[in-house]
Each structure stands twice: as C-alpha cells, then as structure tokens.
Tab-separated table of C-alpha atoms and ligand atoms in Angstrom:
chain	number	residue	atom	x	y	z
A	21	UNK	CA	-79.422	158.225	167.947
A	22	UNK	CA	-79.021	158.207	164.003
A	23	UNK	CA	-76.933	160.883	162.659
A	24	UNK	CA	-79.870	162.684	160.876
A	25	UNK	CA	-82.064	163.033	163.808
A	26	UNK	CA	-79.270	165.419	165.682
A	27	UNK	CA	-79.085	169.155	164.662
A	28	UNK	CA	-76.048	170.714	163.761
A	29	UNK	CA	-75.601	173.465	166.508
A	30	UNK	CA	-71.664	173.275	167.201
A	31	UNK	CA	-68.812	174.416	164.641
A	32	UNK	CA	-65.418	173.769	165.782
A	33	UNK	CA	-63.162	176.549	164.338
A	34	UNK	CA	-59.235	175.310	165.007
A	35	UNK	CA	-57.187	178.551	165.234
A	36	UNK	CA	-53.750	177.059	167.086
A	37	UNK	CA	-51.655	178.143	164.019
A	38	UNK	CA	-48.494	179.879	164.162
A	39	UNK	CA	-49.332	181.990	160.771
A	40	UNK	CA	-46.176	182.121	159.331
A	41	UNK	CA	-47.385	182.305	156.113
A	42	UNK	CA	-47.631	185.670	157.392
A	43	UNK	CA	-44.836	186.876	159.112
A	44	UNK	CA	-43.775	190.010	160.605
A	45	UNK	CA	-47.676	190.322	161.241
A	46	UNK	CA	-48.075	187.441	163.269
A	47	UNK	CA	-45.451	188.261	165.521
A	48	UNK	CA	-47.374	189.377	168.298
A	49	UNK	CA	-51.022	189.020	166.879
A	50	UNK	CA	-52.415	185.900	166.063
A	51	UNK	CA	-53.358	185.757	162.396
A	52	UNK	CA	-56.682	185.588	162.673
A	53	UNK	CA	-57.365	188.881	163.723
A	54	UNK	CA	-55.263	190.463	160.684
A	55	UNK	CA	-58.557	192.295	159.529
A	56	UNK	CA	-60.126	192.232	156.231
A	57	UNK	CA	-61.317	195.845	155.972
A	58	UNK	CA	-62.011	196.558	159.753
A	59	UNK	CA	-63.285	193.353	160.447
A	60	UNK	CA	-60.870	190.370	162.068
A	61	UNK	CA	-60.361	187.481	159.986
A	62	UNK	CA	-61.931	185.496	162.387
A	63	UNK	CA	-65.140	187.105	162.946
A	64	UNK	CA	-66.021	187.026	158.971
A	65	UNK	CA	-65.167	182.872	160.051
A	66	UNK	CA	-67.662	183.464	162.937
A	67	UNK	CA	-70.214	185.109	161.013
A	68	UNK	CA	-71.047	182.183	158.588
A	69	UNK	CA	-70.899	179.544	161.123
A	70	UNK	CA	-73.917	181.971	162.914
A	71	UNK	CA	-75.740	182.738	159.919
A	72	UNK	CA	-75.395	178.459	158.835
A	73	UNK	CA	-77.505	178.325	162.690
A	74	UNK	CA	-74.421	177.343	164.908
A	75	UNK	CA	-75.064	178.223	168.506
A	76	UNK	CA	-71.836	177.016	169.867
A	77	UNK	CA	-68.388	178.087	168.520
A	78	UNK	CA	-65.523	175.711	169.964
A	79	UNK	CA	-62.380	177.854	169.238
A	80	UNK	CA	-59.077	175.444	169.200
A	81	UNK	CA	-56.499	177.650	170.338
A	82	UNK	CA	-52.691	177.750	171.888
A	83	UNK	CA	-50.388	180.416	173.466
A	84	UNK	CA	-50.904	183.596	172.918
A	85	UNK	CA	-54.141	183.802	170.893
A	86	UNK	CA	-56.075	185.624	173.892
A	87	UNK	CA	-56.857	188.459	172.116
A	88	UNK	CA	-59.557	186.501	169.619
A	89	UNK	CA	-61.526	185.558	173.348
A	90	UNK	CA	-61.585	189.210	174.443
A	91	UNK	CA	-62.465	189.947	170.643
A	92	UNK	CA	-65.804	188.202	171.237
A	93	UNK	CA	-66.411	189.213	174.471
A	94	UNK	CA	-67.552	192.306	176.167
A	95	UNK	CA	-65.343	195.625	176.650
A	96	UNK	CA	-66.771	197.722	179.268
A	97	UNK	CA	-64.172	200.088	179.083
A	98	UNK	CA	-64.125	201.101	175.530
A	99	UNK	CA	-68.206	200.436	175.286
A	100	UNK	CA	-68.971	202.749	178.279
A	101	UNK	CA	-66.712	205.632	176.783
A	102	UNK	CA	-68.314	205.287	173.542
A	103	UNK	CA	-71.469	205.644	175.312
A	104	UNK	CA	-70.234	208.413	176.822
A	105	UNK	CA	-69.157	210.346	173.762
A	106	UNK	CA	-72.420	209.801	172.212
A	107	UNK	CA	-70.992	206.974	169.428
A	108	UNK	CA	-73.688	204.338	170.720
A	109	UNK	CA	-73.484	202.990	167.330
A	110	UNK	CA	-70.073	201.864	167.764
A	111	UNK	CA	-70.946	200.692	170.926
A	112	UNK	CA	-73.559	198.636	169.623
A	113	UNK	CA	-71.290	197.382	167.095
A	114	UNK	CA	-68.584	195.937	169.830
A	115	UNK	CA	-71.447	194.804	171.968
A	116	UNK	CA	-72.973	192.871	168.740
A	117	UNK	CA	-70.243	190.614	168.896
A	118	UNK	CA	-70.095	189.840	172.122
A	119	UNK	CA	-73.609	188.467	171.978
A	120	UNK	CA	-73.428	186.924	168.334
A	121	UNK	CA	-72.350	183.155	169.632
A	122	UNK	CA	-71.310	181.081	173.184
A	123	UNK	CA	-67.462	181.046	172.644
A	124	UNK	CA	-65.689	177.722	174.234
A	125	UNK	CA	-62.094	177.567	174.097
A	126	UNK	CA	-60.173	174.706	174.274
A	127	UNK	CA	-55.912	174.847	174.257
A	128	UNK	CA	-54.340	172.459	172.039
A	129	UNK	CA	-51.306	172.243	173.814
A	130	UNK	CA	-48.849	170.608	170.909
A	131	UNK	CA	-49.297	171.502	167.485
A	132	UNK	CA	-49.964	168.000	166.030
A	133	UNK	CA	-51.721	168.916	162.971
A	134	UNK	CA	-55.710	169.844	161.921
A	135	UNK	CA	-56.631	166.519	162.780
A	136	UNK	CA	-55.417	166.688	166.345
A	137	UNK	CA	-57.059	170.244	166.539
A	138	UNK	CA	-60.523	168.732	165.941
A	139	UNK	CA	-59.823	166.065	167.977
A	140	UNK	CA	-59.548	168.742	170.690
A	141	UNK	CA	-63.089	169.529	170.496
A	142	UNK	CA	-64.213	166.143	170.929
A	143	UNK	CA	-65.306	166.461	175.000
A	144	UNK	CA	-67.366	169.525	173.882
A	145	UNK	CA	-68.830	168.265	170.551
A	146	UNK	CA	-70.029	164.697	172.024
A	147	UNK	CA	-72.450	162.666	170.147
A	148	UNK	CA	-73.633	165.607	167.884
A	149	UNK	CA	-72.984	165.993	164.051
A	150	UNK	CA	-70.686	168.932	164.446
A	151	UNK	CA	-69.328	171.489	161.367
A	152	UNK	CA	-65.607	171.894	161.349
A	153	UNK	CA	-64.865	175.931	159.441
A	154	UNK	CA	-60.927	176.923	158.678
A	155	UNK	CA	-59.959	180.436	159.743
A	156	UNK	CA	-57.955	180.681	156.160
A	157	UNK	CA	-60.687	179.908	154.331
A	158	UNK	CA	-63.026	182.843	153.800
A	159	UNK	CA	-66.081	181.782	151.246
A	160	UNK	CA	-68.476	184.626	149.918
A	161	UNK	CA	-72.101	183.071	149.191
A	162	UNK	CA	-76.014	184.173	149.286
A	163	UNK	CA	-76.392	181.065	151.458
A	164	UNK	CA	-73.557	180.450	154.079
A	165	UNK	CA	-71.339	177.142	152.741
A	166	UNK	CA	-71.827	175.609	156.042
A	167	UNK	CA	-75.550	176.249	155.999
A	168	UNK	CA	-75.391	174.470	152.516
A	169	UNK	CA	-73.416	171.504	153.915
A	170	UNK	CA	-75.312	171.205	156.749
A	171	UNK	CA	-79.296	171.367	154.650
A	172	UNK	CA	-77.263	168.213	152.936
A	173	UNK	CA	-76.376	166.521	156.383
A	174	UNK	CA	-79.663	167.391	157.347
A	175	UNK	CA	-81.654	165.631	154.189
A	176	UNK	CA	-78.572	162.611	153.633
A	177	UNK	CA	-78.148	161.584	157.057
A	178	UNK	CA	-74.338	161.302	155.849
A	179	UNK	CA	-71.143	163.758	157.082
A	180	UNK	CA	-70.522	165.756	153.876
A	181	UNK	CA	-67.566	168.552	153.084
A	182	UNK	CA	-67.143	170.893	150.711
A	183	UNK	CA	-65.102	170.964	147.557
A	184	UNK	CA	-64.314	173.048	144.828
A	185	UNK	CA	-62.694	172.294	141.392
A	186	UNK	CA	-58.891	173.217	141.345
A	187	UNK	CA	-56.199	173.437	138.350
A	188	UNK	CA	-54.215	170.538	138.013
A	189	UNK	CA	-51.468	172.428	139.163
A	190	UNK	CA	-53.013	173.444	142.445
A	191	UNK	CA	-54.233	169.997	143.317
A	192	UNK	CA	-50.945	169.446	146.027
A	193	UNK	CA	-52.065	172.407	147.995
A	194	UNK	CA	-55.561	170.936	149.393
A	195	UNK	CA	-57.247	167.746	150.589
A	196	UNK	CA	-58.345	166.079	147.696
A	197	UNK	CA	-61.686	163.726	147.133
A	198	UNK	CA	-62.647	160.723	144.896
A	199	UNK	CA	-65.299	158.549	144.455
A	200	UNK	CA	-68.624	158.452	142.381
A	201	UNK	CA	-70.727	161.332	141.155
A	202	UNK	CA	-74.399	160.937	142.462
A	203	UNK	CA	-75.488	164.006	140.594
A	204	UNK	CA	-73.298	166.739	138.969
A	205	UNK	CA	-72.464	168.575	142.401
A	206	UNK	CA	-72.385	165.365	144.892
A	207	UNK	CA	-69.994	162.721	145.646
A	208	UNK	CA	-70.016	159.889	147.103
A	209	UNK	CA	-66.733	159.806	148.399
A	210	UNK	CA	-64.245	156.711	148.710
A	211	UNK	CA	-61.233	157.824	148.803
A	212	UNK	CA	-59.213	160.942	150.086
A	213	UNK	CA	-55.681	162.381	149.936
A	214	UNK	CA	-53.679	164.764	151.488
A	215	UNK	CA	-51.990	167.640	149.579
A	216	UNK	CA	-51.040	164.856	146.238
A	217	UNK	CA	-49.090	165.393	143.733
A	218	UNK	CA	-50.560	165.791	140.276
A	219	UNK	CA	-50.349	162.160	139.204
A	220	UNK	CA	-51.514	160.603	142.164
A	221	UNK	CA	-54.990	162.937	142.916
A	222	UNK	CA	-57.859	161.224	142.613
A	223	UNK	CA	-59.540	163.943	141.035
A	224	UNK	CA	-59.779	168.157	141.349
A	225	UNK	CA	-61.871	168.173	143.747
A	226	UNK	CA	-60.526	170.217	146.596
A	227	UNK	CA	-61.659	170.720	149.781
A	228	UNK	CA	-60.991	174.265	151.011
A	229	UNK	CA	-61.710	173.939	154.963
A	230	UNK	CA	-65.542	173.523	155.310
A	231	UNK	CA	-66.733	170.582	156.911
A	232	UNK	CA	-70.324	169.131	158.560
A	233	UNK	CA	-69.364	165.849	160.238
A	234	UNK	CA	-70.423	162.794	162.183
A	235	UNK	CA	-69.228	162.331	165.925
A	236	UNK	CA	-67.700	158.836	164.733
A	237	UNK	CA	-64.749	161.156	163.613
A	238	UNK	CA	-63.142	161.439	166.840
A	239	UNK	CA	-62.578	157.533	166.901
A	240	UNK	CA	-61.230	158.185	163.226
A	241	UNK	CA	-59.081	160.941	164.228
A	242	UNK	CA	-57.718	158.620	167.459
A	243	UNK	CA	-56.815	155.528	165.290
A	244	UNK	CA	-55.172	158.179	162.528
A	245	UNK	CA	-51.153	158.013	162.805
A	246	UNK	CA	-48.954	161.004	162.033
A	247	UNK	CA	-49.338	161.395	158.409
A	248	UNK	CA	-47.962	164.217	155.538
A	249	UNK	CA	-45.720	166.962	157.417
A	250	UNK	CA	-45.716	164.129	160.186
A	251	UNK	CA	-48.757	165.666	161.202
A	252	UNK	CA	-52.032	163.690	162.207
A	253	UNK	CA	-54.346	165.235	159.125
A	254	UNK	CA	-57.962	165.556	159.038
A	255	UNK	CA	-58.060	164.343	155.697
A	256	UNK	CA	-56.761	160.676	156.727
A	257	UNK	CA	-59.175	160.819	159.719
A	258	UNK	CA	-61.928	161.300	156.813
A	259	UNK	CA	-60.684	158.357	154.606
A	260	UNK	CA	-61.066	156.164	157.748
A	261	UNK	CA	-64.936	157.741	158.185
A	262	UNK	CA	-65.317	157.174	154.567
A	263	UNK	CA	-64.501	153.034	155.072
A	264	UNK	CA	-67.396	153.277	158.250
A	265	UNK	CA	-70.254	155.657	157.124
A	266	UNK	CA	-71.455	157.260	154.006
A	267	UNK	CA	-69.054	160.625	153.635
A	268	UNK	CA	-70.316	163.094	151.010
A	269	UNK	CA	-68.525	166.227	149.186
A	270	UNK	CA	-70.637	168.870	147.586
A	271	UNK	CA	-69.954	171.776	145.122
A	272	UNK	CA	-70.683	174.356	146.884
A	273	UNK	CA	-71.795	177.686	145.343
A	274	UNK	CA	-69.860	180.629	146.490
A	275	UNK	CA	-66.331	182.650	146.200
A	276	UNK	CA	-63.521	181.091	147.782
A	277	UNK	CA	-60.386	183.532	148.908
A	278	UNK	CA	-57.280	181.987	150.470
A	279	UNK	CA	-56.964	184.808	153.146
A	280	UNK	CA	-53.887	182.460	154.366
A	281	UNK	CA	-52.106	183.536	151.406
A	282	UNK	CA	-50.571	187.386	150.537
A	283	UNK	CA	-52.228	187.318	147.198
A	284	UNK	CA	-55.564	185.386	148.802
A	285	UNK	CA	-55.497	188.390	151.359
A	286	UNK	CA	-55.295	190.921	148.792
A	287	UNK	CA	-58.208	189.919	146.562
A	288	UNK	CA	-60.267	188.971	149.790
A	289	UNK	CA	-59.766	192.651	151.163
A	290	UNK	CA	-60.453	194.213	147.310
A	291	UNK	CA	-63.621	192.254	147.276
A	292	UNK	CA	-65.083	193.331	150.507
A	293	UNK	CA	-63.861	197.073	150.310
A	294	UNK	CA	-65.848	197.445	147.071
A	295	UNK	CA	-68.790	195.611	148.219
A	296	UNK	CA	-68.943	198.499	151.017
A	297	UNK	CA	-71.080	201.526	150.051
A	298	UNK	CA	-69.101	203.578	151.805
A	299	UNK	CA	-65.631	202.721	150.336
A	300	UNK	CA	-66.203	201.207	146.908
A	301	UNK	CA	-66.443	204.695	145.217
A	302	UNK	CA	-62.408	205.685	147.153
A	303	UNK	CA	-61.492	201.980	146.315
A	304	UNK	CA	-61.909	202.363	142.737
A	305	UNK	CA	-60.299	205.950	142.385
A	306	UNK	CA	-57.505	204.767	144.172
A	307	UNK	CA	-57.200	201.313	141.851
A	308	UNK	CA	-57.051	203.349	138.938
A	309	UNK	CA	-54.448	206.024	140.309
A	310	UNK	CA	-52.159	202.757	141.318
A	311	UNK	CA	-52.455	201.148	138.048
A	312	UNK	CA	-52.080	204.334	135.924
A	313	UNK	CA	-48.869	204.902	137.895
A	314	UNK	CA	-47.264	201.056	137.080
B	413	G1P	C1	-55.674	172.304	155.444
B	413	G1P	C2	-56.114	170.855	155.226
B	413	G1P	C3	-56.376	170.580	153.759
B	413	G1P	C4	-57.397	171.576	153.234
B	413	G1P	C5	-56.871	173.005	153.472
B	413	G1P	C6	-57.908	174.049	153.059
B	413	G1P	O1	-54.387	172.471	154.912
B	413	G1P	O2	-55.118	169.986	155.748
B	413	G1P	O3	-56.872	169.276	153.598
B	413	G1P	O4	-57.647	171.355	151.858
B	413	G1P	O5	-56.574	173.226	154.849
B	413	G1P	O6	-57.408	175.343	153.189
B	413	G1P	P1	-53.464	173.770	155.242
B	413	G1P	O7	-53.806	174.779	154.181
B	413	G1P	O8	-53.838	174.226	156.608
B	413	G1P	O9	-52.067	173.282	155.125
C-alpha cells in the first residue's frame, strides 16, 4: 500500500542514552525523567506525539531506564492513598498518564547509535509511516511539530523531517539538509550530513530530532555502516531514503529548547515556569532578586 494511504499512528521515541551531558544527575535516573517544572522530560516528549494523534509510543530503551515504564503506568499505591486523603485531583493527574498512550518497550541492547535505535522499532512499526520524536528535543508550538510533519506526510505522500535555521557556527552540532526549495518552508531534500563542519554543510538547515517517516527506512538503516562517532546515524540512513523516495524537510513553526544541554535546560524550565499561572508571578520576583544581586 502507497505511503499516503497509511495513517501515522506510531512514534518511536529512542531513549537508550547514557545522558552524560548531564552528569551527576543521570547517575541513577535516566535523563529523561530530569523534570522540567514537575513534569519528566519525557512526558512533555509524550505529550506532543499524543496531541500530533499517535496511539502507539515505541520507547527504545536499555538498562536501567525502568522507571520511565512505571512513569506511564499505573501506581495503585500512591493513587489509592491519594484517594484516601481526599487529593483525587492528584490522583487523577497520575492516573492521566497512565491512560494517555499504549507504551511498547523495546531494549536496545548495544548502544550503536540513533540509527540503530530506530532500527529497534522496526518489528513493531511494520509497514506503517511511523514519526521518530528525540527526548532532547523539546519544541513549544500552537500545533504539535509532529502533527505539522505528519498533515505534510499526509497531503505529500513523501517522509518529511523537520528543520530549523541554525548559525553558521552551530551547523556541526545537528543533522544537516540540502536540496531544492519547493516553497519558502519546504525542501526537497537530496542530500544530508551528519554534524559538518562549517565549510562542508550543505546549508543551515538543521534538523533538531522530529521526524515522520516511510517504513522503507529500516532497509536504509540495515544497509547504513557505522558512520560519525562510529555510530550507525539516522541521518545517513535518510540520505540512502533520499536516493529511493521523495524525503521532505519543513520549517516548522514553534520554539525549539535543547533540554540535552545545561543552558537548553535552563531556558526550557524558565519558559514553562512562567507560562504557569500559578508560578509566573514567584518566577519573576525571584528573576529580578537574582539579577539585582549579580
Ligand atoms: C542527534 C542526531 C542529529 C540531530 C540531533 C537533534 O544528535 O544524530 O542528526 O540533528 O540529534 O538534537 P545528538 O544530539 O543526539 O548527538
């Protein structure tokens, strides 16, 4: 069946990471339930895939990342006693999750890179466009980014990621596209490169972890050898798709925050805590003490 005809109902969110970025706090958590505000990285991950219409969240994990499967799963013990103490709204919140997608977890057993990770997911996915969402990545927009790559999937018939325009300088930290504008936010992509340096990018179009893509990646990803960090990348998978099927990137409109990095983390968590009613007023009293003190 064509590619267009299939709806996108499965996101594949890899989350096998060590998170060394963010050491000492990844030493016995795994970073993707470091919270922003009170809620776990990996549920604000969760969340768009949910709101873009996935039904089925394939979680790539390894060792030691139980505690993001009991995250979206029931707790009887702590939703009983909060039934108990009359705090059913808390209750409700904790059961909320539970219910909010079917979690499958699948172990990858050897980190090999992101490519490998999806890979992973490739019994579950079958012969269904699938979206592909990284846990660092967290992107604030009216419409979800995956809901906006997928309406493109949906009306192109063609996998498509997402991109956003980087400095110059940044261009070596992403997954970089080139090919030909078809109107001032689409490509048609050609070509694709791994983390480049300056002078070899093709342009500054970066490509900050959202993806909606064609089943015929898993072939791609199996024919991919070990590539930068001697790791089999996603990105070289795609540049193999790109040679077989139409591969798209879009401009996406919506706030990107590196949540991978300190700095990411720390605007991320500014930008939510203001955006709460409850906090924004403390938030800014507190901002102002700081910086009056420096
Ligand atoms: C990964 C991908 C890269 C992508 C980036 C987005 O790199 O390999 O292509 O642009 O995520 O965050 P990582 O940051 O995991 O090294």
């Amino acid at each position: 069946m064509a590619l267009a005809t299939k709806r996108v109902r499965k996101a594949v969110i890899p989350a096998a990471g060590l998170g060394t970025r963010f050491l000492p706090a990844t030493k016995a958590i795994p970073k993707e339930m470091i919270p922003i505000v009170d809620i776990p990285m990996i549920q604000h991950i969760v969340e768009e895939a949910v709101r873009a219409g996935i039904e089925d969240v394939i979680l790539i994990t390894a060792r030691n990342k139980e505690a993001i499967e009991n995250h979206f799963d029931y707790n009887y013990e702590l939703e009983d006693t909060l039934d108990k103490k009359q705090k059913k709204e808390l209750a409700d919140v904790s059961r909320a999750i539970a219910g909010m997608c079917n979690l499958i977890s699948i172990r990858q057993k050897n980190p090999m890179g992101l490519g490998h990770a999806v890979l992973c997911a490739a019994p579950v996915v079958g012969d269904e466009p699938f979206a592909v969402l990284l846990g660092d990545d967290l992107i604030d927009s009216r419409v979800p980014c995956t809901r906006q790559l997928i309406e493109i999937q949906e009306r192109e018939g063609a996998s498509v990621v997402g991109v956003m325009e980087v400095p110059a300088d940044e261009v070596s930290k992403y997954g970089i596209v080139g090919g030909r504008m078809l109107d001032s936010r689409t490509m048609h992509v050609e070509r694709l490169v791994e983390k480049p340096a300056a002078k070899d990018a093709p342009s500054r179009f970066a490509i900050p972890g959202r993806y909606v893509l064609s089943p015929a990646i898993f072939q791609c990803l199996r024919e991919t050898r070990p590539g930068k960090g001697g790791e089999i990348q996603l990105t070289d998978g795609l540049q193999l798709l790109a040679q077989r099927e139409k591969l798209l990137a879009y401009q996406f409109d919506g706030t990107r925050y590196d949540t991978g990095d300190r700095l990411g983390f720390i605007d991320a968590t500014l930008a939510f805590a203001l955006r709460r009613p409850e906090l924004a007023e403390g938030v800014r009293q507190m901002m102002k003490k700081h910086l009056a003190e420096r």
